[in-house]
Amino acid sequence: MKNSKDQPETSAPSPQELGESLAAQIGHEEWELDTPDEGIADGLLPEPVAEAEAVEPEVPLAEADFESEVPPSPLQIIEAMLFIGGQPLKAEKACEIIRGLAEEQFRELIDVLNRVYRLQNRPYLIA
C-alpha cells in the first residue's frame, strides 16, 4: 500500500530495532532489550502481550468508558499512590487503603517496582 505521496508505507520499528539504532549512534556495539521476567512468575506483574495478540481498541481512548470489570492490582495501586505525591507512603497507610495487604507484601511489591524500574532504566528508586 502507498500513501498519498506515492511512497511505500513502512511499519513502525520494534523496540529491539530502536535500541540497536540508538546503540549504533552512541557507539555501543551491542544492544539487548530488557524484559522484566522477575515478578511475572510470581503473578506480581502482568504477562507481556505478544504483538500478534495486541488488539486496537474499537473506541478511541478519549471516548472509551473507563469502567473496567477487572480492578487494578495492588502493585498498580501502590505505584499510583507513590506518584500522587504528598507525605511519604508508609506500609501501614498502604495496608489501610488496600484491603488484605500485609506489610510484608507491601515491601515485596516495592521490591518488584524497584526491579522493574531498574530493568527499564528508569530514574526511580523507592526507598
N, CA, C and O atoms as a GROMACS GRO file, in nm:
protein
  508
    1MET      N    1   0.084  -0.117   0.000
    1MET     CA    2   0.000   0.000   0.000
    1MET      C    3   0.089   0.124   0.000
    1MET      O    4   0.197   0.123   0.059
    2LYS      N    5   0.044   0.229  -0.065
    2LYS     CA    6   0.121   0.352  -0.073
    2LYS      C    7   0.042   0.466  -0.013
    2LYS      O    8  -0.081   0.466  -0.015
    3ASN      N    9   0.115   0.562   0.040
    3ASN     CA   10   0.047   0.678   0.095
    3ASN      C   11   0.021   0.780  -0.016
    3ASN      O   12   0.047   0.754  -0.133
    4SER      N   13  -0.030   0.895   0.023
    4SER     CA   14  -0.071   0.994  -0.077
    4SER      C   15   0.046   1.051  -0.156
    4SER      O   16   0.024   1.110  -0.262
    5LYS      N   17   0.168   1.035  -0.111
    5LYS     CA   18   0.283   1.087  -0.182
    5LYS      C   19   0.354   0.978  -0.260
    5LYS      O   20   0.470   0.993  -0.298
    6ASP      N   21   0.285   0.866  -0.286
    6ASP     CA   22   0.337   0.753  -0.363
    6ASP      C   23   0.466   0.695  -0.304
    6ASP      O   24   0.552   0.647  -0.378
    7GLN      N   25   0.478   0.700  -0.172
    7GLN     CA   26   0.590   0.636  -0.105
    7GLN      C   27   0.536   0.514  -0.033
    7GLN      O   28   0.428   0.520   0.026
    8PRO      N   29   0.609   0.403  -0.035
    8PRO     CA   30   0.559   0.284   0.034
    8PRO      C   31   0.549   0.308   0.184
    8PRO      O   32   0.636   0.371   0.244
    9GLU      N   33   0.442   0.257   0.244
    9GLU     CA   34   0.425   0.267   0.389
    9GLU      C   35   0.518   0.167   0.456
    9GLU      O   36   0.538   0.056   0.406
   10THR      N   37   0.572   0.205   0.568
   10THR     CA   38   0.657   0.114   0.645
   10THR      C   39   0.596   0.096   0.781
   10THR      O   40   0.527   0.184   0.832
   11SER      N   41   0.623  -0.019   0.841
   11SER     CA   42   0.573  -0.043   0.976
   11SER      C   43   0.666   0.023   1.076
   11SER      O   44   0.783   0.050   1.045
   12ALA      N   45   0.617   0.048   1.192
   12ALA     CA   46   0.697   0.110   1.297
   12ALA      C   47   0.807   0.014   1.340
   12ALA      O   48   0.786  -0.108   1.343
   13PRO      N   49   0.924   0.066   1.373
   13PRO     CA   50   1.034  -0.022   1.416
   13PRO      C   51   1.001  -0.084   1.551
   13PRO      O   52   0.930  -0.026   1.633
   14SER      N   53   1.055  -0.203   1.573
   14SER     CA   54   1.034  -0.272   1.700
   14SER      C   55   1.123  -0.208   1.807
   14SER      O   56   1.216  -0.136   1.773
   15PRO      N   57   1.094  -0.232   1.935
   15PRO     CA   58   1.182  -0.180   2.041
   15PRO      C   59   1.326  -0.226   2.023
   15PRO      O   60   1.419  -0.149   2.049
   16GLN      N   61   1.345  -0.350   1.980
   16GLN     CA   62   1.480  -0.402   1.958
   16GLN      C   63   1.551  -0.320   1.849
   16GLN      O   64   1.667  -0.282   1.865
   17GLU      N   65   1.481  -0.292   1.738
   17GLU     CA   66   1.540  -0.215   1.630
   17GLU      C   67   1.573  -0.072   1.674
   17GLU      O   68   1.677  -0.018   1.637
   18LEU      N   69   1.485  -0.012   1.753
   18LEU     CA   70   1.511   0.122   1.805
   18LEU      C   71   1.633   0.123   1.895
   18LEU      O   72   1.717   0.213   1.887
   19GLY      N   73   1.643   0.021   1.981
   19GLY     CA   74   1.758   0.012   2.070
   19GLY      C   75   1.888  -0.007   1.995
   19GLY      O   76   1.989   0.055   2.028
   20GLU      N   77   1.886  -0.093   1.894
   20GLU     CA   78   2.006  -0.116   1.814
   20GLU      C   79   2.047   0.011   1.741
   20GLU      O   80   2.166   0.040   1.730
   21SER      N   81   1.950   0.086   1.691
   21SER     CA   82   1.979   0.211   1.622
   21SER      C   83   2.043   0.313   1.717
   21SER      O   84   2.141   0.378   1.682
   22LEU      N   85   1.987   0.325   1.836
   22LEU     CA   86   2.042   0.417   1.935
   22LEU      C   87   2.183   0.373   1.976
   22LEU      O   88   2.273   0.457   1.986
   23ALA      N   89   2.203   0.243   1.998
   23ALA     CA   90   2.335   0.194   2.036
   23ALA      C   91   2.438   0.226   1.928
   23ALA      O   92   2.550   0.263   1.959
   24ALA      N   93   2.400   0.211   1.801
   24ALA     CA   94   2.491   0.242   1.691
   24ALA      C   95   2.525   0.391   1.690
   24ALA      O   96   2.639   0.428   1.661
   25GLN      N   97   2.428   0.476   1.721
   25GLN     CA   98   2.451   0.621   1.718
   25GLN      C   99   2.544   0.666   1.831
   25GLN      O  100   2.622   0.759   1.813
   26ILE      N  101   2.536   0.600   1.946
   26ILE     CA  102   2.621   0.644   2.059
   26ILE      C  103   2.748   0.561   2.070
   26ILE      O  104   2.825   0.578   2.164
   27GLY      N  105   2.771   0.470   1.974
   27GLY     CA  106   2.898   0.399   1.968
   27GLY      C  107   2.904   0.268   2.044
   27GLY      O  108   3.014   0.215   2.064
   28HIS      N  109   2.792   0.214   2.087
   28HIS     CA  110   2.792   0.084   2.154
   28HIS      C  111   2.775  -0.025   2.050
   28HIS      O  112   2.700  -0.010   1.953
   29GLU      N  113   2.846  -0.134   2.071
   29GLU     CA  114   2.843  -0.244   1.975
   29GLU      C  115   2.713  -0.326   1.983
   29GLU      O  116   2.654  -0.360   1.880
   30GLU      N  117   2.668  -0.356   2.105
   30GLU     CA  118   2.555  -0.448   2.122
   30GLU      C  119   2.441  -0.380   2.195
   30GLU      O  120   2.459  -0.283   2.269
   31TRP      N  121   2.323  -0.434   2.172
   31TRP     CA  122   2.203  -0.384   2.240
   31TRP      C  123   2.115  -0.504   2.269
   31TRP      O  124   2.093  -0.588   2.182
   32GLU      N  125   2.064  -0.511   2.391
   32GLU     CA  126   1.971  -0.618   2.427
   32GLU      C  127   1.852  -0.555   2.497
   32GLU      O  128   1.868  -0.478   2.592
   33LEU      N  129   1.734  -0.588   2.451
   33LEU     CA  130   1.612  -0.535   2.509
   33LEU      C  131   1.590  -0.597   2.646
   33LEU      O  132   1.591  -0.719   2.660
   34ASP      N  133   1.570  -0.512   2.748
   34ASP     CA  134   1.542  -0.562   2.883
   34ASP      C  135   1.398  -0.609   2.891
   34ASP      O  136   1.308  -0.547   2.833
   35THR      N  137   1.377  -0.717   2.962
   35THR     CA  138   1.241  -0.765   2.986
   35THR      C  139   1.227  -0.796   3.134
   35THR      O  140   1.314  -0.861   3.192
   36PRO      N  141   1.120  -0.750   3.195
   36PRO     CA  142   1.101  -0.775   3.338
   36PRO      C  143   1.045  -0.914   3.363
   36PRO      O  144   0.926  -0.930   3.388
   37ASP      N  145   1.131  -1.018   3.355
   37ASP     CA  146   1.081  -1.153   3.376
   37ASP      C  147   1.069  -1.187   3.523
   37ASP      O  148   0.995  -1.279   3.559
   38GLU      N  149   1.139  -1.116   3.610
   38GLU     CA  150   1.123  -1.138   3.752
   38GLU      C  151   0.990  -1.078   3.794
   38GLU      O  152   0.956  -0.968   3.752
   39GLY      N  153   0.916  -1.148   3.873
   39GLY     CA  154   0.786  -1.100   3.919
   39GLY      C  155   0.672  -1.154   3.836
   39GLY      O  156   0.561  -1.167   3.887
   40ILE      N  157   0.696  -1.186   3.709
   40ILE     CA  158   0.589  -1.241   3.626
   40ILE      C  159   0.554  -1.381   3.676
   40ILE      O  160   0.436  -1.415   3.687
   41ALA      N  161   0.657  -1.461   3.705
   41ALA     CA  162   0.632  -1.597   3.752
   41ALA      C  163   0.559  -1.597   3.886
   41ALA      O  164   0.484  -1.689   3.916
   42ASP      N  165   0.582  -1.491   3.966
   42ASP     CA  166   0.516  -1.483   4.096
   42ASP      C  167   0.374  -1.430   4.085
   42ASP      O  168   0.302  -1.425   4.185
   43GLY      N  169   0.333  -1.389   3.966
   43GLY     CA  170   0.200  -1.334   3.948
   43GLY      C  171   0.191  -1.188   3.990
   43GLY      O  172   0.082  -1.133   4.001
   44LEU      N  173   0.307  -1.124   4.015
   44LEU     CA  174   0.306  -0.985   4.060
   44LEU      C  175   0.296  -0.888   3.943
   44LEU      O  176   0.249  -0.775   3.960
   45LEU      N  177   0.342  -0.930   3.824
   45LEU     CA  178   0.337  -0.845   3.707
   45LEU      C  179   0.253  -0.913   3.600
   45LEU      O  180   0.248  -1.036   3.595
   46PRO      N  181   0.186  -0.836   3.515
   46PRO     CA  182   0.109  -0.898   3.408
   46PRO      C  183   0.201  -0.959   3.304
   46PRO      O  184   0.312  -0.910   3.282
   47GLU      N  185   0.154  -1.065   3.239
   47GLU     CA  186   0.228  -1.127   3.130
   47GLU      C  187   0.238  -1.029   3.015
   47GLU      O  188   0.141  -0.959   2.986
   48PRO      N  189   0.353  -1.022   2.948
   48PRO     CA  190   0.363  -0.933   2.832
   48PRO      C  191   0.272  -0.982   2.720
   48PRO      O  192   0.252  -1.102   2.704
   49VAL      N  193   0.217  -0.890   2.644
   49VAL     CA  194   0.129  -0.925   2.534
   49VAL      C  195   0.211  -0.929   2.406
   49VAL      O  196   0.281  -0.834   2.373
   50ALA      N  197   0.203  -1.040   2.335
   50ALA     CA  198   0.275  -1.052   2.209
   50ALA      C  199   0.215  -0.955   2.109
   50ALA      O  200   0.096  -0.921   2.117
   51GLU      N  201   0.298  -0.909   2.014
   51GLU     CA  202   0.249  -0.811   1.916
   51GLU      C  203   0.130  -0.865   1.839
   51GLU      O  204   0.038  -0.790   1.807
   52ALA      N  205   0.130  -0.994   1.809
   52ALA     CA  206   0.020  -1.053   1.733
   52ALA      C  207  -0.109  -1.053   1.814
   52ALA      O  208  -0.218  -1.052   1.757
   53GLU      N  209  -0.096  -1.055   1.949
   53GLU     CA  210  -0.214  -1.058   2.035
   53GLU      C  211  -0.267  -0.919   2.066
   53GLU      O  212  -0.380  -0.905   2.112
   54ALA      N  213  -0.188  -0.817   2.040
   54ALA     CA  214  -0.230  -0.682   2.071
   54ALA      C  215  -0.352  -0.646   1.987
   54ALA      O  216  -0.356  -0.672   1.867
   55VAL      N  217  -0.450  -0.586   2.052
   55VAL     CA  218  -0.574  -0.552   1.984
   55VAL      C  219  -0.596  -0.402   1.996
   55VAL      O  220  -0.585  -0.345   2.104
   56GLU      N  221  -0.625  -0.340   1.885
   56GLU     CA  222  -0.656  -0.197   1.885
   56GLU      C  223  -0.794  -0.177   1.947
   56GLU      O  224  -0.887  -0.253   1.916
   57PRO      N  225  -0.810  -0.078   2.032
   57PRO     CA  226  -0.942  -0.054   2.089
   57PRO      C  227  -1.039  -0.010   1.981
   57PRO      O  228  -1.002   0.064   1.889
   58GLU      N  229  -1.164  -0.056   1.993
   58GLU     CA  230  -1.266  -0.019   1.896
   58GLU      C  231  -1.304   0.128   1.909
   58GLU      O  232  -1.339   0.191   1.809
   59VAL      N  233  -1.297   0.182   2.031
   59VAL     CA  234  -1.335   0.320   2.057
   59VAL      C  235  -1.209   0.395   2.099
   59VAL      O  236  -1.133   0.344   2.182
   60PRO      N  237  -1.185   0.514   2.046
   60PRO     CA  238  -1.069   0.591   2.091
   60PRO      C  239  -1.073   0.610   2.242
   60PRO      O  240  -1.180   0.621   2.302
   61LEU      N  241  -0.955   0.614   2.304
   61LEU     CA  242  -0.949   0.624   2.449
   61LEU      C  243  -1.024   0.745   2.504
   61LEU      O  244  -1.082   0.737   2.611
   62ALA      N  245  -1.023   0.855   2.432
   62ALA     CA  246  -1.092   0.975   2.479
   62ALA      C  247  -1.242   0.951   2.492
   62ALA      O  248  -1.308   1.015   2.574
   63GLU      N  249  -1.295   0.859   2.412
   63GLU     CA  250  -1.438   0.833   2.414
   63GLU      C  251  -1.472   0.704   2.489
   63GLU      O  252  -1.590   0.674   2.509
   64ALA      N  253  -1.370   0.629   2.530
   64ALA     CA  254  -1.394   0.499   2.592
   64ALA      C  255  -1.452   0.514   2.732
   64ALA      O  256  -1.427   0.612   2.801
   65ASP      N  257  -1.530   0.416   2.770
   65ASP     CA  258  -1.582   0.408   2.906
   65ASP      C  259  -1.472   0.345   2.991
   65ASP      O  260  -1.437   0.229   2.969
   66PHE      N  261  -1.419   0.418   3.086
   66PHE     CA  262  -1.304   0.371   3.161
   66PHE      C  263  -1.340   0.276   3.274
   66PHE      O  264  -1.251   0.230   3.346
   67GLU      N  265  -1.466   0.246   3.292
   67GLU     CA  266  -1.502   0.148   3.394
   67GLU      C  267  -1.460   0.011   3.346
   67GLU      O  268  -1.491  -0.030   3.234
   68SER      N  269  -1.390  -0.059   3.430
   68SER     CA  270  -1.339  -0.190   3.395
   68SER      C  271  -1.392  -0.292   3.495
   68SER      O  272  -1.415  -0.261   3.612
   69GLU      N  273  -1.412  -0.413   3.446
   69GLU     CA  274  -1.459  -0.518   3.535
   69GLU      C  275  -1.345  -0.572   3.620
   69GLU      O  276  -1.369  -0.632   3.725
   70VAL      N  277  -1.222  -0.552   3.576
   70VAL     CA  278  -1.106  -0.602   3.649
   70VAL      C  279  -1.048  -0.487   3.732
   70VAL      O  280  -1.007  -0.386   3.676
   71PRO      N  281  -1.044  -0.503   3.865
   71PRO     CA  282  -0.988  -0.395   3.946
   71PRO      C  283  -0.836  -0.388   3.930
   71PRO      O  284  -0.774  -0.488   3.892
   72PRO      N  285  -0.776  -0.274   3.958
   72PRO     CA  286  -0.630  -0.264   3.948
   72PRO      C  287  -0.564  -0.355   4.052
   72PRO      O  288  -0.619  -0.380   4.159
   73SER      N  289  -0.445  -0.402   4.018
   73SER     CA  290  -0.371  -0.489   4.109
   73SER      C  291  -0.314  -0.406   4.224
   73SER      O  292  -0.301  -0.284   4.212
   74PRO      N  293  -0.279  -0.471   4.336
   74PRO     CA  294  -0.214  -0.397   4.444
   74PRO      C  295  -0.087  -0.326   4.398
   74PRO      O  296  -0.057  -0.216   4.444
   75LEU      N  297  -0.013  -0.388   4.306
   75LEU     CA  298   0.108  -0.326   4.253
   75LEU      C  299   0.074  -0.193   4.184
   75LEU      O  300   0.143  -0.093   4.204
   76GLN      N  301  -0.030  -0.192   4.103
   76GLN     CA  302  -0.072  -0.070   4.033
   76GLN      C  303  -0.120   0.036   4.131
   76GLN      O  304  -0.093   0.155   4.113
   77ILE      N  305  -0.191  -0.006   4.234
   77ILE     CA  306  -0.243   0.089   4.333
   77ILE      C  307  -0.127   0.153   4.409
   77ILE      O  308  -0.126   0.274   4.430
   78ILE      N  309  -0.031   0.072   4.451
   78ILE     CA  310   0.085   0.125   4.524
   78ILE      C  311   0.163   0.222   4.437
   78ILE      O  312   0.203   0.329   4.483
   79GLU      N  313   0.186   0.185   4.311
   79GLU     CA  314   0.259   0.273   4.221
   79GLU      C  315   0.186   0.406   4.205
   79GLU      O  316   0.248   0.512   4.206
   80ALA      N  317   0.055   0.401   4.190
   80ALA     CA  318  -0.024   0.524   4.177
   80ALA      C  319  -0.014   0.608   4.304
   80ALA      O  320  -0.002   0.730   4.296
   81MET      N  321  -0.019   0.544   4.419
   81MET     CA  322  -0.009   0.617   4.546
   81MET      C  323   0.128   0.685   4.559
   81MET      O  324   0.138   0.795   4.612
   82LEU      N  325   0.232   0.619   4.510
   82LEU     CA  326   0.366   0.678   4.516
   82LEU      C  327   0.378   0.800   4.427
   82LEU      O  328   0.444   0.897   4.463
   83PHE      N  329   0.314   0.797   4.310
   83PHE     CA  330   0.326   0.907   4.215
   83PHE      C  331   0.230   1.022   4.244
   83PHE      O  332   0.243   1.129   4.185
   84ILE      N  333   0.136   1.001   4.334
   84ILE     CA  334   0.045   1.110   4.371
   84ILE      C  335   0.123   1.218   4.445
   84ILE      O  336   0.096   1.337   4.429
   85GLY      N  337   0.218   1.176   4.526
   85GLY     CA  338   0.299   1.273   4.600
   85GLY      C  339   0.243   1.295   4.739
   85GLY      O  340   0.160   1.219   4.787
   86GLY      N  341   0.291   1.400   4.802
   86GLY     CA  342   0.249   1.430   4.939
   86GLY      C  343   0.344   1.367   5.038
   86GLY      O  344   0.464   1.356   5.013
   87GLN      N  345   0.290   1.326   5.150
   87GLN     CA  346   0.370   1.263   5.256
   87GLN      C  347   0.427   1.130   5.207
   87GLN      O  348   0.368   1.066   5.120
   88PRO      N  349   0.542   1.088   5.260
   88PRO     CA  350   0.597   0.957   5.223
   88PRO      C  351   0.496   0.847   5.251
   88PRO      O  352   0.426   0.848   5.352
   89LEU      N  353   0.488   0.752   5.160
   89LEU     CA  354   0.394   0.640   5.174
   89LEU      C  355   0.454   0.537   5.269
   89LEU      O  356   0.563   0.484   5.243
   90LYS      N  357   0.386   0.509   5.375
   90LYS     CA  358   0.431   0.409   5.472
   90LYS      C  359   0.350   0.282   5.454
   90LYS      O  360   0.236   0.285   5.406
   91ALA      N  361   0.409   0.170   5.492
   91ALA     CA  362   0.344   0.040   5.478
   91ALA      C  363   0.209   0.040   5.550
   91ALA      O  364   0.112  -0.015   5.498
   92GLU      N  365   0.203   0.099   5.667
   92GLU     CA  366   0.078   0.099   5.745
   92GLU      C  367  -0.034   0.168   5.668
   92GLU      O  368  -0.148   0.121   5.666
   93LYS      N  369  -0.002   0.280   5.604
   93LYS     CA  370  -0.103   0.355   5.529
   93LYS      C  371  -0.150   0.276   5.407
   93LYS      O  372  -0.270   0.270   5.378
   94ALA      N  373  -0.055   0.215   5.334
   94ALA     CA  374  -0.091   0.136   5.217
   94ALA      C  375  -0.179   0.018   5.257
   94ALA      O  376  -0.273  -0.016   5.186
   95CYS      N  377  -0.148  -0.044   5.370
   95CYS     CA  378  -0.227  -0.159   5.416
   95CYS      C  379  -0.367  -0.118   5.461
   95CYS      O  380  -0.461  -0.197   5.452
   96GLU      N  381  -0.381   0.006   5.508
   96GLU     CA  382  -0.514   0.057   5.541
   96GLU      C  383  -0.598   0.076   5.415
   96GLU      O  384  -0.718   0.048   5.415
   97ILE      N  385  -0.535   0.123   5.310
   97ILE     CA  386  -0.606   0.156   5.186
   97ILE      C  387  -0.639   0.030   5.105
   97ILE      O  388  -0.748   0.018   5.050
   98ILE      N  389  -0.543  -0.064   5.097
   98ILE     CA  390  -0.562  -0.185   5.016
   98ILE      C  391  -0.602  -0.298   5.110
   98ILE      O  392  -0.521  -0.350   5.187
   99ARG      N  393  -0.729  -0.335   5.103
   99ARG     CA  394  -0.779  -0.441   5.190
   99ARG      C  395  -0.702  -0.570   5.170
   99ARG      O  396  -0.679  -0.613   5.057
  100GLY      N  397  -0.663  -0.633   5.280
  100GLY     CA  398  -0.597  -0.764   5.276
  100GLY      C  399  -0.448  -0.759   5.250
  100GLY      O  400  -0.384  -0.864   5.244
  101LEU      N  401  -0.391  -0.641   5.233
  101LEU     CA  402  -0.248  -0.629   5.207
  101LEU      C  403  -0.172  -0.628   5.339
  101LEU      O  404  -0.200  -0.547   5.428
  102ALA      N  405  -0.075  -0.718   5.351
  102ALA     CA  406   0.010  -0.724   5.470
  102ALA      C  407   0.135  -0.640   5.446
  102ALA      O  408   0.174  -0.616   5.332
  103GLU      N  409   0.198  -0.596   5.556
  103GLU     CA  410   0.317  -0.512   5.543
  103GLU      C  411   0.428  -0.584   5.467
  103GLU      O  412   0.501  -0.522   5.390
  104GLU      N  413   0.442  -0.715   5.486
  104GLU     CA  414   0.544  -0.791   5.414
  104GLU      C  415   0.515  -0.791   5.264
  104GLU      O  416   0.607  -0.779   5.183
  105GLN      N  417   0.388  -0.805   5.226
  105GLN     CA  418   0.351  -0.800   5.085
  105GLN      C  419   0.380  -0.662   5.027
  105GLN      O  420   0.425  -0.651   4.913
  106PHE      N  421   0.355  -0.557   5.105
  106PHE     CA  422   0.384  -0.421   5.060
  106PHE      C  423   0.532  -0.408   5.028
  106PHE      O  424   0.568  -0.355   4.923
  107ARG      N  425   0.617  -0.456   5.116
  107ARG     CA  426   0.762  -0.447   5.093
  107ARG      C  427   0.804  -0.528   4.971
  107ARG      O  428   0.892  -0.486   4.896
  108GLU      N  429   0.742  -0.645   4.951
  108GLU     CA  430   0.772  -0.726   4.833
  108GLU      C  431   0.732  -0.652   4.704
  108GLU      O  432   0.806  -0.656   4.605
  109LEU      N  433   0.618  -0.586   4.706
  109LEU     CA  434   0.572  -0.512   4.588
  109LEU      C  435   0.663  -0.392   4.560
  109LEU      O  436   0.686  -0.357   4.444
  110ILE      N  437   0.715  -0.329   4.664
  110ILE     CA  438   0.811  -0.219   4.646
  110ILE      C  439   0.938  -0.274   4.580
  110ILE      O  440   0.995  -0.209   4.492
  111ASP      N  441   0.982  -0.393   4.623
  111ASP     CA  442   1.099  -0.456   4.560
  111ASP      C  443   1.073  -0.484   4.412
  111ASP      O  444   1.161  -0.464   4.328
  112VAL      N  445   0.953  -0.532   4.381
  112VAL     CA  446   0.918  -0.560   4.241
  112VAL      C  447   0.922  -0.431   4.159
  112VAL      O  448   0.978  -0.429   4.050
  113LEU      N  449   0.863  -0.324   4.211
  113LEU     CA  450   0.865  -0.196   4.139
  113LEU      C  451   1.009  -0.149   4.116
  113LEU      O  452   1.042  -0.102   4.007
  114ASN      N  453   1.095  -0.162   4.217
  114ASN     CA  454   1.234  -0.121   4.201
  114ASN      C  455   1.305  -0.204   4.094
  114ASN      O  456   1.384  -0.151   4.017
  115ARG      N  457   1.276  -0.336   4.090
  115ARG     CA  458   1.337  -0.422   3.986
  115ARG      C  459   1.289  -0.381   3.848
  115ARG      O  460   1.368  -0.372   3.754
  116VAL      N  461   1.160  -0.356   3.835
  116VAL     CA  462   1.103  -0.316   3.706
  116VAL      C  463   1.164  -0.183   3.662
  116VAL      O  464   1.203  -0.168   3.546
  117TYR      N  465   1.172  -0.087   3.752
  117TYR     CA  466   1.230   0.043   3.717
  117TYR      C  467   1.377   0.028   3.674
  117TYR      O  468   1.421   0.092   3.579
  118ARG      N  469   1.451  -0.057   3.746
  118ARG     CA  470   1.592  -0.079   3.711
  118ARG      C  471   1.604  -0.143   3.573
  118ARG      O  472   1.688  -0.103   3.493
  119LEU      N  473   1.520  -0.244   3.544
  119LEU     CA  474   1.524  -0.312   3.415
  119LEU      C  475   1.486  -0.217   3.301
  119LEU      O  476   1.535  -0.231   3.189
  120GLN      N  477   1.400  -0.121   3.330
  120GLN     CA  478   1.356  -0.026   3.228
  120GLN      C  479   1.445   0.099   3.224
  120GLN      O  480   1.416   0.194   3.151
  121ASN      N  481   1.554   0.097   3.302
  121ASN     CA  482   1.646   0.212   3.310
  121ASN      C  483   1.574   0.341   3.346
  121ASN      O  484   1.603   0.448   3.292
  122ARG      N  485   1.480   0.331   3.438
  122ARG     CA  486   1.407   0.449   3.481
  122ARG      C  487   1.484   0.515   3.596
  122ARG      O  488   1.559   0.448   3.666
  123PRO      N  489   1.466   0.644   3.615
  123PRO     CA  490   1.543   0.715   3.719
  123PRO      C  491   1.479   0.708   3.857
  123PRO      O  492   1.506   0.793   3.942
  124TYR      N  493   1.396   0.608   3.881
  124TYR     CA  494   1.325   0.600   4.009
  124TYR      C  495   1.388   0.493   4.098
  124TYR      O  496   1.434   0.390   4.050
  125LEU      N  497   1.389   0.521   4.227
  125LEU     CA  498   1.425   0.422   4.329
  125LEU      C  499   1.335   0.449   4.448
  125LEU      O  500   1.331   0.560   4.500
  126ILE      N  501   1.264   0.348   4.490
  126ILE     CA  502   1.175   0.363   4.605
  126ILE      C  503   1.251   0.314   4.728
  126ILE      O  504   1.292   0.198   4.735
  127ALA      N  505   1.268   0.402   4.822
  127ALA     CA  506   1.345   0.368   4.944
  127ALA      C  507   1.253   0.349   5.062
  127ALA      O  508   1.299   0.320   5.172
   0.00000   0.00000   0.00000
